[in-house]
mmCIF file of C-alpha atoms in Angstrom:
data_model
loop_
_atom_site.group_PDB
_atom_site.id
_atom_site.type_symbol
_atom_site.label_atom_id
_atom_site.label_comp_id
_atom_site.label_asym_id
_atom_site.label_seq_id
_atom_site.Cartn_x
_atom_site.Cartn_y
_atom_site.Cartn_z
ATOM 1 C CA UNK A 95 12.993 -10.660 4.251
ATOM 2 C CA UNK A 96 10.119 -10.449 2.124
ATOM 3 C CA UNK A 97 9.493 -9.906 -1.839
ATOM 4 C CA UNK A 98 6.580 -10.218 -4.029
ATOM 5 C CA UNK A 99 6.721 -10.880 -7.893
ATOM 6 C CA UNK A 100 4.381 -9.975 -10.243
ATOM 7 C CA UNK A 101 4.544 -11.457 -13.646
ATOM 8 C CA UNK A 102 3.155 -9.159 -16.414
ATOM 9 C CA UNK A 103 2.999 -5.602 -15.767
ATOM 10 C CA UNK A 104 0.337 -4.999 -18.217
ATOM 11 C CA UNK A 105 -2.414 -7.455 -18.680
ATOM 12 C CA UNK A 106 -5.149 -7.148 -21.577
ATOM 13 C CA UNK A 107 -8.352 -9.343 -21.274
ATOM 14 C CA UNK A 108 -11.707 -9.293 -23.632
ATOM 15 C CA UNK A 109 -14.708 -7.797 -21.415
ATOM 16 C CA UNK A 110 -16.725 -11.295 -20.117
ATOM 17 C CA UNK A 111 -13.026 -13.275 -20.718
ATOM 18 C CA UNK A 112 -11.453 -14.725 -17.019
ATOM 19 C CA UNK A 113 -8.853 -12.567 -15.464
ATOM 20 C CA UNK A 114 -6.130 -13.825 -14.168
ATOM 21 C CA UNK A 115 -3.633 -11.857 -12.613
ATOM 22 C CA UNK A 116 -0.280 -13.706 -11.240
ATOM 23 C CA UNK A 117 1.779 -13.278 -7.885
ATOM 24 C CA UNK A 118 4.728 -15.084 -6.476
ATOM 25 C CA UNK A 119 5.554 -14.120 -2.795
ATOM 26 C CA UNK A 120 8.856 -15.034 -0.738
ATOM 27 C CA UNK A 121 8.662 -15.014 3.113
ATOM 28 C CA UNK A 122 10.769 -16.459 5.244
ATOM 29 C CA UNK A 123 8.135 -16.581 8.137
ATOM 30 C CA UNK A 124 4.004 -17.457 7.381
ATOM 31 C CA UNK A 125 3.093 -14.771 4.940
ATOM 32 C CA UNK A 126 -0.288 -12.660 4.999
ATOM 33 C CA UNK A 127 -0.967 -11.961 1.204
ATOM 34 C CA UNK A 128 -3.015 -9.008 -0.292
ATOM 35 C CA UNK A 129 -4.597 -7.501 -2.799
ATOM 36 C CA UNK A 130 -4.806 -3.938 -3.701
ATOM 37 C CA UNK A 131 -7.129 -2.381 -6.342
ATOM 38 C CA UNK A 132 -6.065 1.245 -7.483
ATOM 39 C CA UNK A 133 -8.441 3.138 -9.849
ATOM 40 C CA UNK A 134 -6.660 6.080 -11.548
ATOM 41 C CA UNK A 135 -5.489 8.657 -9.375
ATOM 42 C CA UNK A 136 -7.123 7.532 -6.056
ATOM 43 C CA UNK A 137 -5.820 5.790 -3.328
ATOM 44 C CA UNK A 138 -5.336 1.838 -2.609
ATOM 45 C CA UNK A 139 -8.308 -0.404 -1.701
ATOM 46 C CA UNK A 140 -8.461 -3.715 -0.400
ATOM 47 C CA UNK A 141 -9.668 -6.692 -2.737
ATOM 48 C CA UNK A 142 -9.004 -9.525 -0.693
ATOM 49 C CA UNK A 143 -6.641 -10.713 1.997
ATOM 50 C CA UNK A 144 -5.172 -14.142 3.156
ATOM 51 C CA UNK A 145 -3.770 -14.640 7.047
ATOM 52 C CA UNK A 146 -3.543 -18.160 7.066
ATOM 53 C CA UNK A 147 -7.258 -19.437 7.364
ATOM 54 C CA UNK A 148 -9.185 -20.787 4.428
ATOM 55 C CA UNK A 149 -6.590 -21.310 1.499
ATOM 56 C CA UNK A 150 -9.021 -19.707 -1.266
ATOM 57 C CA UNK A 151 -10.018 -15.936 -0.334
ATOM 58 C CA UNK A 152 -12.948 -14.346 -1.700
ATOM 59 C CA UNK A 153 -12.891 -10.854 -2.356
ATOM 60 C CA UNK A 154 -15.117 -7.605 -3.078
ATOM 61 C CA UNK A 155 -15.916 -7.402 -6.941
ATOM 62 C CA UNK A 156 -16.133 -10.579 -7.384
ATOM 63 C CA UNK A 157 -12.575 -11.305 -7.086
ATOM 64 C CA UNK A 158 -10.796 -14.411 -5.827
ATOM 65 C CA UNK A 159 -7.457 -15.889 -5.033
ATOM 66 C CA UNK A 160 -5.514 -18.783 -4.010
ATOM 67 C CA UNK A 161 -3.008 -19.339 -1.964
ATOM 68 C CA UNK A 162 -0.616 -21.927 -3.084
ATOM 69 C CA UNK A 163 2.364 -22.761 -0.390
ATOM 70 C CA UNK A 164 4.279 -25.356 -2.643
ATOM 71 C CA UNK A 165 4.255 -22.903 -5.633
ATOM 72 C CA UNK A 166 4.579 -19.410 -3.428
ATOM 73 C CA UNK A 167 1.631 -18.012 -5.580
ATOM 74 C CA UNK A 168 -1.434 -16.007 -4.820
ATOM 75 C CA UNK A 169 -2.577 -15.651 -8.465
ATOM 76 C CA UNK A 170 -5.811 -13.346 -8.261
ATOM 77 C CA UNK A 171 -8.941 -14.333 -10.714
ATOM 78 C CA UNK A 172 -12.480 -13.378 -11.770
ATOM 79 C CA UNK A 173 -13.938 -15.602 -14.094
ATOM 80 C CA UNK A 174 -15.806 -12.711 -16.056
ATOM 81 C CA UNK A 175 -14.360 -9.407 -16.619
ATOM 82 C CA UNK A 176 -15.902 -6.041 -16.490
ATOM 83 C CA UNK A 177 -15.257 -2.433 -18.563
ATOM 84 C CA UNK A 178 -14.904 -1.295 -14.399
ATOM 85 C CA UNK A 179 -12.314 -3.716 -13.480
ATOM 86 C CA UNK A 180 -9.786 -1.585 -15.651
ATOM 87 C CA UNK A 181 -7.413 -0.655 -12.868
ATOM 88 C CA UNK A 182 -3.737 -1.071 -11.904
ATOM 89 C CA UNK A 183 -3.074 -3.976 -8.977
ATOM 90 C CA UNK A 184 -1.116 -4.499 -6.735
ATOM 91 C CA UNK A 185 0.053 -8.055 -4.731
ATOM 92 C CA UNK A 186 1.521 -7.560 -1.296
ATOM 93 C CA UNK A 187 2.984 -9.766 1.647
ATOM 94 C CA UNK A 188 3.886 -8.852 4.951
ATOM 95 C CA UNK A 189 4.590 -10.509 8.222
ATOM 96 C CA UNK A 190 3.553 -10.123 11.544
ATOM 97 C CA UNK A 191 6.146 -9.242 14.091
ATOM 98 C CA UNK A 192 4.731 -8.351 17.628
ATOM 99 C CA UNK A 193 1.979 -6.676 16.364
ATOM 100 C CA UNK A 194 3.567 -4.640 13.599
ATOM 101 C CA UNK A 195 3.648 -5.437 9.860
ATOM 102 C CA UNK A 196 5.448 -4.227 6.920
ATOM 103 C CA UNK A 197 3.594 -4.775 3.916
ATOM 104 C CA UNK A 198 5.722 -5.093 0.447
ATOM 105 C CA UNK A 199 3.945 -4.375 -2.738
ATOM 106 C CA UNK A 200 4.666 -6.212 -5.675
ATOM 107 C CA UNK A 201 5.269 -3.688 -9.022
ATOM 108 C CA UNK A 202 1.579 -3.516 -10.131
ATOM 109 C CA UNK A 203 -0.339 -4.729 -12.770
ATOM 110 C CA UNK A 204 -2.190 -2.771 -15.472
ATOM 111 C CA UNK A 205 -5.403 -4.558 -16.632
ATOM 112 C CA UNK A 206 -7.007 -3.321 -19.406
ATOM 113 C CA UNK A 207 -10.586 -4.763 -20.188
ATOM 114 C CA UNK A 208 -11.170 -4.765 -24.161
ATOM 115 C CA UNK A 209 -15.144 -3.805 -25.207
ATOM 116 C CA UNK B 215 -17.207 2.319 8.840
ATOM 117 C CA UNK B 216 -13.458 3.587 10.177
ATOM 118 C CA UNK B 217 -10.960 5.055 7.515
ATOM 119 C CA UNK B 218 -8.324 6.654 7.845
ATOM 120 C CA UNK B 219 -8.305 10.289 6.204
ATOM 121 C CA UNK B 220 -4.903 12.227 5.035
ATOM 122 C CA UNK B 221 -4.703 16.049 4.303
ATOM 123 C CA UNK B 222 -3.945 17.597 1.929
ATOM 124 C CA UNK B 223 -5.240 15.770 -0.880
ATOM 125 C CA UNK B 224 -2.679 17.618 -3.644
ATOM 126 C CA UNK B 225 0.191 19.688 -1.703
ATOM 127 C CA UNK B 226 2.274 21.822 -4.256
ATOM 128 C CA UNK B 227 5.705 23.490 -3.030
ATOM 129 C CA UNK B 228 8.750 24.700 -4.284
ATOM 130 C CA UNK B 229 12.090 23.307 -4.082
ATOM 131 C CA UNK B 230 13.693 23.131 -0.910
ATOM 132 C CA UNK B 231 10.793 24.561 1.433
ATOM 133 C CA UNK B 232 9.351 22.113 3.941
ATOM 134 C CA UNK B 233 6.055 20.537 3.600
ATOM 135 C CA UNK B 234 3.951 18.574 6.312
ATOM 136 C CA UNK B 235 1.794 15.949 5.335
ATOM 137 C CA UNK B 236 -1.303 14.785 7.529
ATOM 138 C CA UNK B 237 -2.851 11.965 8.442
ATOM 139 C CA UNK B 238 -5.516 10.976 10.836
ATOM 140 C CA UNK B 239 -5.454 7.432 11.470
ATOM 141 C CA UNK B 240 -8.224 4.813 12.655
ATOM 142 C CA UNK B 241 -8.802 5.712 16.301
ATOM 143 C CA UNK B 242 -8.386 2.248 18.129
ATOM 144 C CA UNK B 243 -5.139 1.286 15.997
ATOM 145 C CA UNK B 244 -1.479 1.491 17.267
ATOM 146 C CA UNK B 245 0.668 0.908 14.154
ATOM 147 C CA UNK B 246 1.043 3.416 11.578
ATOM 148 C CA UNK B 247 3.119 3.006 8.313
ATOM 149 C CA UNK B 248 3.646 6.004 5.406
ATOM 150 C CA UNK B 249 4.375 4.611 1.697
ATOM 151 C CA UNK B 250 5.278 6.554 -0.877
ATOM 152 C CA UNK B 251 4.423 5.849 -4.915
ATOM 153 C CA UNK B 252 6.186 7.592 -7.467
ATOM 154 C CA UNK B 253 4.179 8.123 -10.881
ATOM 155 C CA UNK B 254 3.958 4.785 -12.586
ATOM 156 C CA UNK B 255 5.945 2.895 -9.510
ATOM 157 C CA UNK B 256 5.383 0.781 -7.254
ATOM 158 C CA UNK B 257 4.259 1.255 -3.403
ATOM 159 C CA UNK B 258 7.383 1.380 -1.190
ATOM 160 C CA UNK B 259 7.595 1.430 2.097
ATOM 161 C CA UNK B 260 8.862 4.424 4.357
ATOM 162 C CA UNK B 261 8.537 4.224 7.844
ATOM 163 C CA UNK B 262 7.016 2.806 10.919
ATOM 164 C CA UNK B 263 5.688 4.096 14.120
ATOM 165 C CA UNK B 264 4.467 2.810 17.041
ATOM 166 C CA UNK B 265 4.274 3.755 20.925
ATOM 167 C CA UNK B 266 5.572 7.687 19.843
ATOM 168 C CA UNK B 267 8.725 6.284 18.246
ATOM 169 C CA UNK B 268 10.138 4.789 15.014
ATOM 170 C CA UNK B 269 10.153 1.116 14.445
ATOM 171 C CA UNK B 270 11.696 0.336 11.684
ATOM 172 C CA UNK B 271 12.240 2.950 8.489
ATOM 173 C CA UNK B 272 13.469 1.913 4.896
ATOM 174 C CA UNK B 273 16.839 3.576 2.854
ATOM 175 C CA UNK B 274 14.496 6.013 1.458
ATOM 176 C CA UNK B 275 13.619 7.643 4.669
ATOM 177 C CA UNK B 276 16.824 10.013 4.893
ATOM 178 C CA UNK B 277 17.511 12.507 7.402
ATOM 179 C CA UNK B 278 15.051 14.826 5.556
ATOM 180 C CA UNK B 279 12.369 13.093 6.558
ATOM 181 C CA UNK B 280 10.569 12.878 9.719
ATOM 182 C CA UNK B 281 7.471 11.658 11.468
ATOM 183 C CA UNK B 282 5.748 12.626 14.384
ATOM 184 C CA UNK B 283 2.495 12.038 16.244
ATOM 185 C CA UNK B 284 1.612 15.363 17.976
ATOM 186 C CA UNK B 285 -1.730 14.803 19.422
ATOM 187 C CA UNK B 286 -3.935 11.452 19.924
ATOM 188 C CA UNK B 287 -5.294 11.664 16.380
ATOM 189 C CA UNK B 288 -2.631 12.859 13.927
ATOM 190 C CA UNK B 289 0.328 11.423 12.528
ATOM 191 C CA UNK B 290 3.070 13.238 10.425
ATOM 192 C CA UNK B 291 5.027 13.124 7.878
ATOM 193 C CA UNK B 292 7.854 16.125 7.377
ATOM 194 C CA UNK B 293 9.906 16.376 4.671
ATOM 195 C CA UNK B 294 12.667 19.153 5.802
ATOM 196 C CA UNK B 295 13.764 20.585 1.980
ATOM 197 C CA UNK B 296 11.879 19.241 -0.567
ATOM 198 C CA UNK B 297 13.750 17.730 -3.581
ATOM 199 C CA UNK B 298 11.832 17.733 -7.261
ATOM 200 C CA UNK B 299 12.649 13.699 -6.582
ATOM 201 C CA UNK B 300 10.478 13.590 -3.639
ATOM 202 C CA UNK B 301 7.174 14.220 -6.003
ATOM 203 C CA UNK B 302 5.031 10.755 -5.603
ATOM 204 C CA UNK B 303 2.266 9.946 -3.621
ATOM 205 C CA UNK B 304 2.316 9.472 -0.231
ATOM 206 C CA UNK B 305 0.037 6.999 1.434
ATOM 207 C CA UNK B 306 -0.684 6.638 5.602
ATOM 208 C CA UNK B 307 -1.601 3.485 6.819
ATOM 209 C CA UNK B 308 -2.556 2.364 10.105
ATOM 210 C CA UNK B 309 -3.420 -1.056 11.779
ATOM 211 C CA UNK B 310 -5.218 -2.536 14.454
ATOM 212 C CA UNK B 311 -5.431 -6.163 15.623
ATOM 213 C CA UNK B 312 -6.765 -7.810 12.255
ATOM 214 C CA UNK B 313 -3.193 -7.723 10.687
ATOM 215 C CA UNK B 314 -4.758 -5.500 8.010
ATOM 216 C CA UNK B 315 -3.457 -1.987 6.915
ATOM 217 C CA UNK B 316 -6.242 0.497 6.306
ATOM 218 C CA UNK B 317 -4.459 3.003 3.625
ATOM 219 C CA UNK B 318 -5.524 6.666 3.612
ATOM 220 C CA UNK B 319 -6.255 8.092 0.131
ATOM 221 C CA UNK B 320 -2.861 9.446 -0.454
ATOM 222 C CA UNK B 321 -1.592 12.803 -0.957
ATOM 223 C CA UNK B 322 -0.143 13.747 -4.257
ATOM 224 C CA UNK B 323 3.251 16.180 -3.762
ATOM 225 C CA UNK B 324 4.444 18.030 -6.533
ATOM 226 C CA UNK B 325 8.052 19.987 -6.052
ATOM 227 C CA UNK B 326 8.674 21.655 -8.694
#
């Protein structure tokens, strides 16, 4: 079984200020961790994505995350936030099985970026 | 660079008629996956298909609901008679060997 927690559905940050964006994953096999950038009314697009290689992920957008095993996190980041990063994200974990993957999103977080 | 593309892009329908979703997924890949997203929810799994059969489908996936893969390129998603609760989002997804998904842009279903 897998879950992902997001803490803080809505997240406000000053344009310039670091984002940081926080997700706690359970797994009970090796996760792969992702995250999704959706822009109002379009579809889901890929920021980043962790399967087990290097431990800090780099992103499109200048995005980045961690992944943390002792703490379960994958806490996404940007160190200066722009008026176009105003979008609703999304952590998700799934795990490979044969091939086949079932990817659980997390509830989404709404960042709003503050002129 | 590959994508996978779903049709309609907004489907409107009435209460209790069928509607057929499409999707065309990334040629090479074997896996696909549908997701639904109510307004203001969260992404939530559906179903999953592989080698013309179902692999594994959530409680959500009732016997309303069906998938199919007709040709080589399409993959389906029928909802038998549509409920006003079944208005979200619906996302395809298919993967190859890079354990990545590749989501389609969605199409938004209205019942009303």
């Amino acid at each position: 079984a897998q879950s992902v927690t997001q803490l803080g559905s809505h997240v406000s940050v000053s344009e310039g200020a670091l984002v940081l964006l926080r997700c706690n994953y359970s797994s009970s096999v090796p996760p792969y961790l992702f995250w999704y950038v959706q822009y109002p009314n379009q579809g889901l697009q890929l920021l980043l994505k962790y399967t087990s290689a290097a431990t800090l992920v780099k992103g499109i957008n200048g995005f980045e995350a961690e992944f943390k095993k002792s703490e379960t996190s994958f806490h996404l980041t940007k160190p200066s936030a722009h008026m176009s990063d105003a979008a609703e994200y999304f952590c998700a974990v799934s795990a490979v099985s044969g091939g086949y993957q079932k990817v659980t999103f997390g509830i989404g977080t709404k960042l709003q970026v503050i002129p | 660079e590959p994508e996978v593309t779903q049709t309609p892009s907004h489907q409107v329908t009435q209460m209790g008629q069928e509607v057929i979703l499409r999707c065309v997924p990334i040629s090479n890949h074997l896996y696909f996956y549908w997701y639904r997203q109510i307004l203001g929810q969260k992404v939530e799994f559906l179903v999953s298909f592989y080698n013309n059969e179902i692999s594994e489908k959530s409680e959500i996936f009732d016997d309303q609901f069906s998938v199919e893969r007709p040709d080589g390129s399409n993959f389906t998603l029928k909802i038998r008679s549509t409920k006003l609760e079944d208005s979200a989002m619906y996302f395809c997804a298919s993967t190859g060997d890079s354990y990545e998904q590749y989501f389609g842009p969605g199409t938004r279903l209205t019942v009303t």
